């Protein structure tokens, strides 16, 4: 479309929509209703406020009420049909974050009404010195808009991103419909002066160890607590809810207004306690919300690198500087200097090999130096010439230099491992991954459910629990297998059963078995279980179809999503969160898992449902 | 029975009472719910007891102290109206000067019978229940405080700084123009009216509960101010804040 056609299009839109676009106000770009289509601009620096001010405004009526008789009335105005013409890629990303947060769980219908009544038209931008979108990958976008206008020479190529967008063109710029389709243009490569010195995928790990970092104290000392950073942030949505009454004190409205975690009263309760009492606590919370907590939930930062927070900060607090500083002081092992060393195994001596079933052997390895891990973590085992494969650690994280792995004979690599003798050496890397949360489990009742080889990770957990039995409440183990013959760790199971320290229940899928146990699916064992769901944490480990059967039963028992831990093993290759083999939707199992609380994977279609 | 309210004034410019009067239509609506029983700008009656006394001005004479105590005695609730009553406001600019010399300078031959003393905010003389800050007050805030009192609810003032109102309204920061602005430490509630008008914030609404003075002073020092200059900035409206 030529510029003249775009202006005609804008003029036509103004007949049916509130057309919001950038306007110049006191030398700054602010978004507002356009009164003359001729003022439309398509190239402009970041606006003061993001489109959040229209989709999630500072003053939003939730409902009205009458005091007398306590009558509840609906909100007065429906969301006006609106087109926001001038969404930069970062702002479109920010809307996706708002969608993630506000549609999750109980949908925020007030937001949704505005979201559905608003069409978003994207344009490309020119970053200023505060922008760091290129570091976060938010300088480009492939979806999330209705239309996107790409500059090409002195014209624009229009990309449709939705059926409504196409319809908008058909209705208001019909002349374009007959034109030939072209492939969408790639957005311009941008150069941001501010940038992160490391890949964003390192953020969760970086933040994991930074909670006690002295940098928060310094930020707290510098911060003026004005809240400008969060108010201007395109994805911050924390709010307050207040009643505002008419002057006659007969009617009123309940409204929500933007709030800020940077205000000293934000986390204060009526007793006078303040749960984030210092500005350092508050700044740390802001950074964790932006770069850690929402990553844990949605595997993306809640920051889009638009730079609005630092652009208006009197104390000159810049996220890139803070994060780069944290990165630079992170322990050096996170930045291997020897190229490829993170892929090189260390040699471990095989101490003992035990045949534990016709197909399985238990390897006891002497590792070169002791390491800490949580039950459920895994090691990569190498056979030069054949490659590497992951194995769950079967022994307890007891701090010794000996660990145990179970290897089932399957392919070439495991067959080679079965030929290994005591005294030989194997290559190992790791440990990798996140395990079952031993610390959180303290003081709780525990329900361990193992299916088949899922018992390997749970054996590690069980040994850890039994080594400090007094720290835990009731422990119940439900253990299922195809046959007695395939049941792993039979001696351990019988020991635990006889010890009286664990309530063990078994099932196998073969009739008339030598143990005389019921020939049912392991899920049947849950039926007559008497547990106190409010104090129980479940650790489930088995094949994928087992979760589909067990999870609903655990919900029915009353277990909370965050108290159900699943072992979601996948095809793991590099173990470093890079190769992409073990991705569940957007996350890497080797980094974030394989043990996940159900609450953090339930929104991921590939986790359990496939 | 309607709530009986009264307006009283001491040393001040009456701008706050004028702000109330300027509410016009809104004020007429409020009169459906309250009865104004004393208001020198409107009427000459006096009553023996009232529910809410709104008091403007600072206390600068012995007689004023007695009169204020008498108002306190016949009022259930007492509200300081505006900066002069609330924290002394600009009247306190006189607080570090010789009172006798000032009196001669201002009143010349009348100085003898105008026995002024060092100005005091109301709370130095009587118990103040609630306050409405500002020079002058914000009319909408006055209505909100009155509403809260009529509903027997604690009136709440914004606990955040004027910066918030600038950000919400997308006003450019005064510091961007090299102006010294007290917005970062001053209590919001004025809708940043001075910044909207092209001026800077001089702190007429007093400080927020927990002003972030150290980082703020660092910002001021970066602007080239020394400690004396910084105190001068606070002096305009905030001597009473200690």
Short mmCIF file of C-alpha atoms in Angstrom, two decimals, chain A residues 42-234:
data_model
loop_
_atom_site.label_atom_id
_atom_site.label_comp_id
_atom_site.label_asym_id
_atom_site.label_seq_id
_atom_site.Cartn_x
_atom_site.Cartn_y
_atom_site.Cartn_z
CA UNK A 42 4.33 4.80 10.83
CA UNK A 43 7.90 5.29 11.98
CA UNK A 44 8.43 6.50 15.49
CA UNK A 45 10.52 5.74 18.59
CA UNK A 46 8.97 3.89 21.56
CA UNK A 47 5.94 5.67 23.01
CA UNK A 48 5.89 6.85 26.65
CA UNK A 49 3.18 4.39 27.68
CA UNK A 50 2.64 1.14 25.86
CA UNK A 51 -0.74 0.06 24.47
CA UNK A 52 -1.34 -1.42 27.94
CA UNK A 53 -3.05 1.85 28.77
CA UNK A 54 -5.88 0.89 26.42
CA UNK A 55 -6.02 -2.87 26.95
CA UNK A 56 -5.52 -2.77 30.71
CA UNK A 57 -6.17 0.85 31.66
CA UNK A 58 -5.20 2.51 34.92
CA UNK A 59 -8.86 3.10 35.80
CA UNK A 60 -11.09 0.19 34.92
CA UNK A 61 -14.62 -0.23 36.18
CA UNK A 62 -15.33 -3.81 37.28
CA UNK A 63 -18.97 -3.26 38.23
CA UNK A 64 -21.32 -0.73 39.76
CA UNK A 65 -23.42 -1.09 42.89
CA UNK A 66 -26.15 0.56 44.92
CA UNK A 67 -25.49 0.87 48.61
CA UNK A 68 -29.08 0.64 49.66
CA UNK A 69 -30.14 -3.00 49.49
CA UNK A 70 -26.66 -4.05 48.35
CA UNK A 71 -27.62 -4.19 44.67
CA UNK A 72 -24.97 -5.26 42.20
CA UNK A 73 -25.07 -3.65 38.77
CA UNK A 74 -23.13 -4.43 35.64
CA UNK A 75 -20.35 -2.12 34.46
CA UNK A 76 -21.74 0.82 32.52
CA UNK A 77 -19.79 0.79 29.29
CA UNK A 78 -18.85 -2.06 27.04
CA UNK A 79 -15.37 -1.93 25.50
CA UNK A 80 -15.41 0.37 22.47
CA UNK A 81 -14.35 -1.09 19.14
CA UNK A 82 -10.80 0.13 18.75
CA UNK A 83 -7.86 -0.19 16.42
CA UNK A 84 -4.38 0.45 17.76
CA UNK A 85 -2.37 1.46 14.72
CA UNK A 86 1.32 1.42 15.60
CA UNK A 87 2.17 -1.62 17.69
CA UNK A 88 5.91 -2.20 17.78
CA UNK A 89 7.05 -5.85 17.86
CA UNK A 90 8.04 -5.53 21.54
CA UNK A 91 4.61 -4.19 22.45
CA UNK A 92 2.94 -7.05 20.58
CA UNK A 93 5.08 -9.46 22.61
CA UNK A 94 3.99 -7.66 25.76
CA UNK A 95 0.33 -8.23 24.86
CA UNK A 96 1.10 -11.96 24.59
CA UNK A 97 2.50 -11.82 28.12
CA UNK A 98 -0.60 -10.03 29.38
CA UNK A 99 -2.70 -12.70 27.65
CA UNK A 100 -0.69 -15.46 29.30
CA UNK A 101 -1.09 -13.96 32.73
CA UNK A 102 -4.65 -12.66 32.56
CA UNK A 103 -6.26 -15.54 30.68
CA UNK A 104 -4.59 -18.18 32.85
CA UNK A 105 -6.82 -19.79 35.46
CA UNK A 106 -9.85 -17.56 35.98
CA UNK A 107 -10.02 -15.49 32.80
CA UNK A 108 -10.00 -11.75 33.48
CA UNK A 109 -13.17 -10.86 31.59
CA UNK A 110 -12.70 -7.10 31.88
CA UNK A 111 -9.37 -7.43 30.09
CA UNK A 112 -10.76 -9.92 27.63
CA UNK A 113 -13.60 -7.60 26.65
CA UNK A 114 -11.10 -4.90 25.69
CA UNK A 115 -8.75 -7.38 24.09
CA UNK A 116 -11.49 -8.78 21.89
CA UNK A 117 -12.78 -5.35 20.90
CA UNK A 118 -9.32 -4.14 19.95
CA UNK A 119 -7.50 -4.84 16.69
CA UNK A 120 -3.74 -4.54 16.70
CA UNK A 121 -1.80 -3.20 13.74
CA UNK A 122 1.94 -3.60 13.94
CA UNK A 123 4.69 -1.45 12.49
CA UNK A 124 8.43 -1.80 12.77
CA UNK A 125 10.43 0.53 14.97
CA UNK A 126 13.76 2.23 15.37
CA UNK A 127 15.27 1.41 18.78
CA UNK A 128 16.74 4.11 20.99
CA UNK A 129 19.61 3.77 23.47
CA UNK A 130 17.37 2.16 26.12
CA UNK A 131 15.92 -0.59 23.91
CA UNK A 132 17.36 -4.09 24.25
CA UNK A 133 14.74 -6.07 22.34
CA UNK A 134 17.41 -7.68 20.17
CA UNK A 135 18.76 -9.46 23.26
CA UNK A 136 15.35 -10.92 24.07
CA UNK A 137 14.29 -11.77 20.54
CA UNK A 138 11.37 -9.37 20.80
CA UNK A 139 12.53 -7.16 17.95
CA UNK A 140 10.65 -9.42 15.58
CA UNK A 141 7.30 -11.14 15.68
CA UNK A 142 5.45 -13.61 13.52
CA UNK A 143 2.01 -13.61 15.12
CA UNK A 144 -0.10 -11.79 17.67
CA UNK A 145 -1.15 -8.94 15.36
CA UNK A 146 -4.12 -8.52 13.07
CA UNK A 147 -2.13 -6.61 10.46
CA UNK A 148 1.52 -5.63 10.18
CA UNK A 149 2.85 -2.91 7.92
CA UNK A 150 6.35 -3.58 6.59
CA UNK A 151 8.15 -0.64 5.03
CA UNK A 152 9.45 -1.44 1.55
CA UNK A 153 11.07 1.49 -0.23
CA UNK A 154 8.39 4.20 -0.27
CA UNK A 155 5.49 1.76 0.13
CA UNK A 156 4.33 -0.78 2.68
CA UNK A 157 3.78 -4.48 2.39
CA UNK A 158 0.79 -5.49 4.53
CA UNK A 159 0.93 -8.79 6.37
CA UNK A 160 -2.31 -10.25 7.69
CA UNK A 161 -2.05 -12.02 11.02
CA UNK A 162 -5.67 -12.94 11.62
CA UNK A 163 -9.00 -13.35 9.89
CA UNK A 164 -10.19 -10.11 11.52
CA UNK A 165 -7.17 -8.36 10.08
CA UNK A 166 -7.92 -9.65 6.61
CA UNK A 167 -11.54 -8.58 7.03
CA UNK A 168 -10.42 -5.14 8.16
CA UNK A 169 -8.55 -4.73 4.89
CA UNK A 170 -11.44 -6.12 2.85
CA UNK A 171 -13.88 -3.69 4.48
CA UNK A 172 -11.77 -0.56 4.67
CA UNK A 173 -9.18 -0.92 1.91
CA UNK A 174 -10.99 -3.17 -0.59
CA UNK A 175 -8.69 -2.12 -3.42
CA UNK A 176 -5.88 -4.16 -1.81
CA UNK A 177 -7.75 -7.43 -1.91
CA UNK A 178 -7.14 -8.04 -5.61
CA UNK A 179 -3.40 -7.54 -5.29
CA UNK A 180 -0.96 -10.35 -5.57
CA UNK A 181 0.20 -12.19 -2.49
CA UNK A 182 3.84 -11.89 -1.58
CA UNK A 183 5.94 -13.57 1.04
CA UNK A 184 6.09 -11.56 4.29
CA UNK A 185 9.19 -9.41 4.64
CA UNK A 186 11.72 -10.11 7.30
CA UNK A 187 11.90 -7.26 9.77
CA UNK A 188 14.95 -5.04 9.60
CA UNK A 189 17.95 -6.19 11.55
CA UNK A 190 18.30 -3.74 14.42
CA UNK A 191 21.22 -2.60 16.45
CA UNK A 192 20.49 -1.92 20.11
CA UNK A 193 23.04 0.01 22.12
CA UNK A 194 21.91 -1.77 25.28
CA UNK A 195 22.14 -5.50 25.25
CA UNK A 196 22.60 -8.59 27.39
CA UNK A 197 26.03 -10.16 27.27
CA UNK A 198 24.60 -13.68 27.48
CA UNK A 199 21.76 -15.70 25.95
CA UNK A 200 18.35 -15.27 27.63
CA UNK A 201 18.16 -19.03 28.20
CA UNK A 202 20.77 -18.54 30.93
CA UNK A 203 18.47 -16.18 32.85
CA UNK A 204 16.63 -18.74 34.99
CA UNK A 205 19.91 -20.33 36.09
CA UNK A 206 21.49 -16.95 36.67
CA UNK A 207 18.56 -15.78 38.77
CA UNK A 208 18.36 -19.07 40.65
CA UNK A 209 21.62 -18.31 42.41
CA UNK A 210 21.24 -14.54 42.64
CA UNK A 211 18.57 -14.23 45.31
CA UNK A 212 21.01 -13.30 48.05
CA UNK A 213 23.27 -11.24 45.80
CA UNK A 214 24.41 -7.89 47.25
CA UNK A 215 23.30 -6.17 44.04
CA UNK A 216 19.70 -5.98 45.33
CA UNK A 217 20.84 -4.00 48.36
CA UNK A 218 22.56 -1.53 46.06
CA UNK A 219 19.53 -1.22 43.79
CA UNK A 220 17.40 -0.66 46.87
CA UNK A 221 19.73 2.09 48.02
CA UNK A 222 19.50 3.80 44.62
CA UNK A 223 15.79 3.36 43.95
CA UNK A 224 13.43 6.26 44.62
CA UNK A 225 10.47 3.91 44.98
CA UNK A 226 8.41 6.00 42.58
CA UNK A 227 7.06 2.95 40.75
CA UNK A 228 7.59 4.52 37.34
CA UNK A 229 9.30 1.35 36.06
CA UNK A 230 6.29 -0.86 36.64
CA UNK A 231 3.67 1.70 35.64
CA UNK A 232 5.39 2.23 32.30
CA UNK A 233 6.16 -1.46 31.79
CA UNK A 234 4.01 -2.87 28.97
#
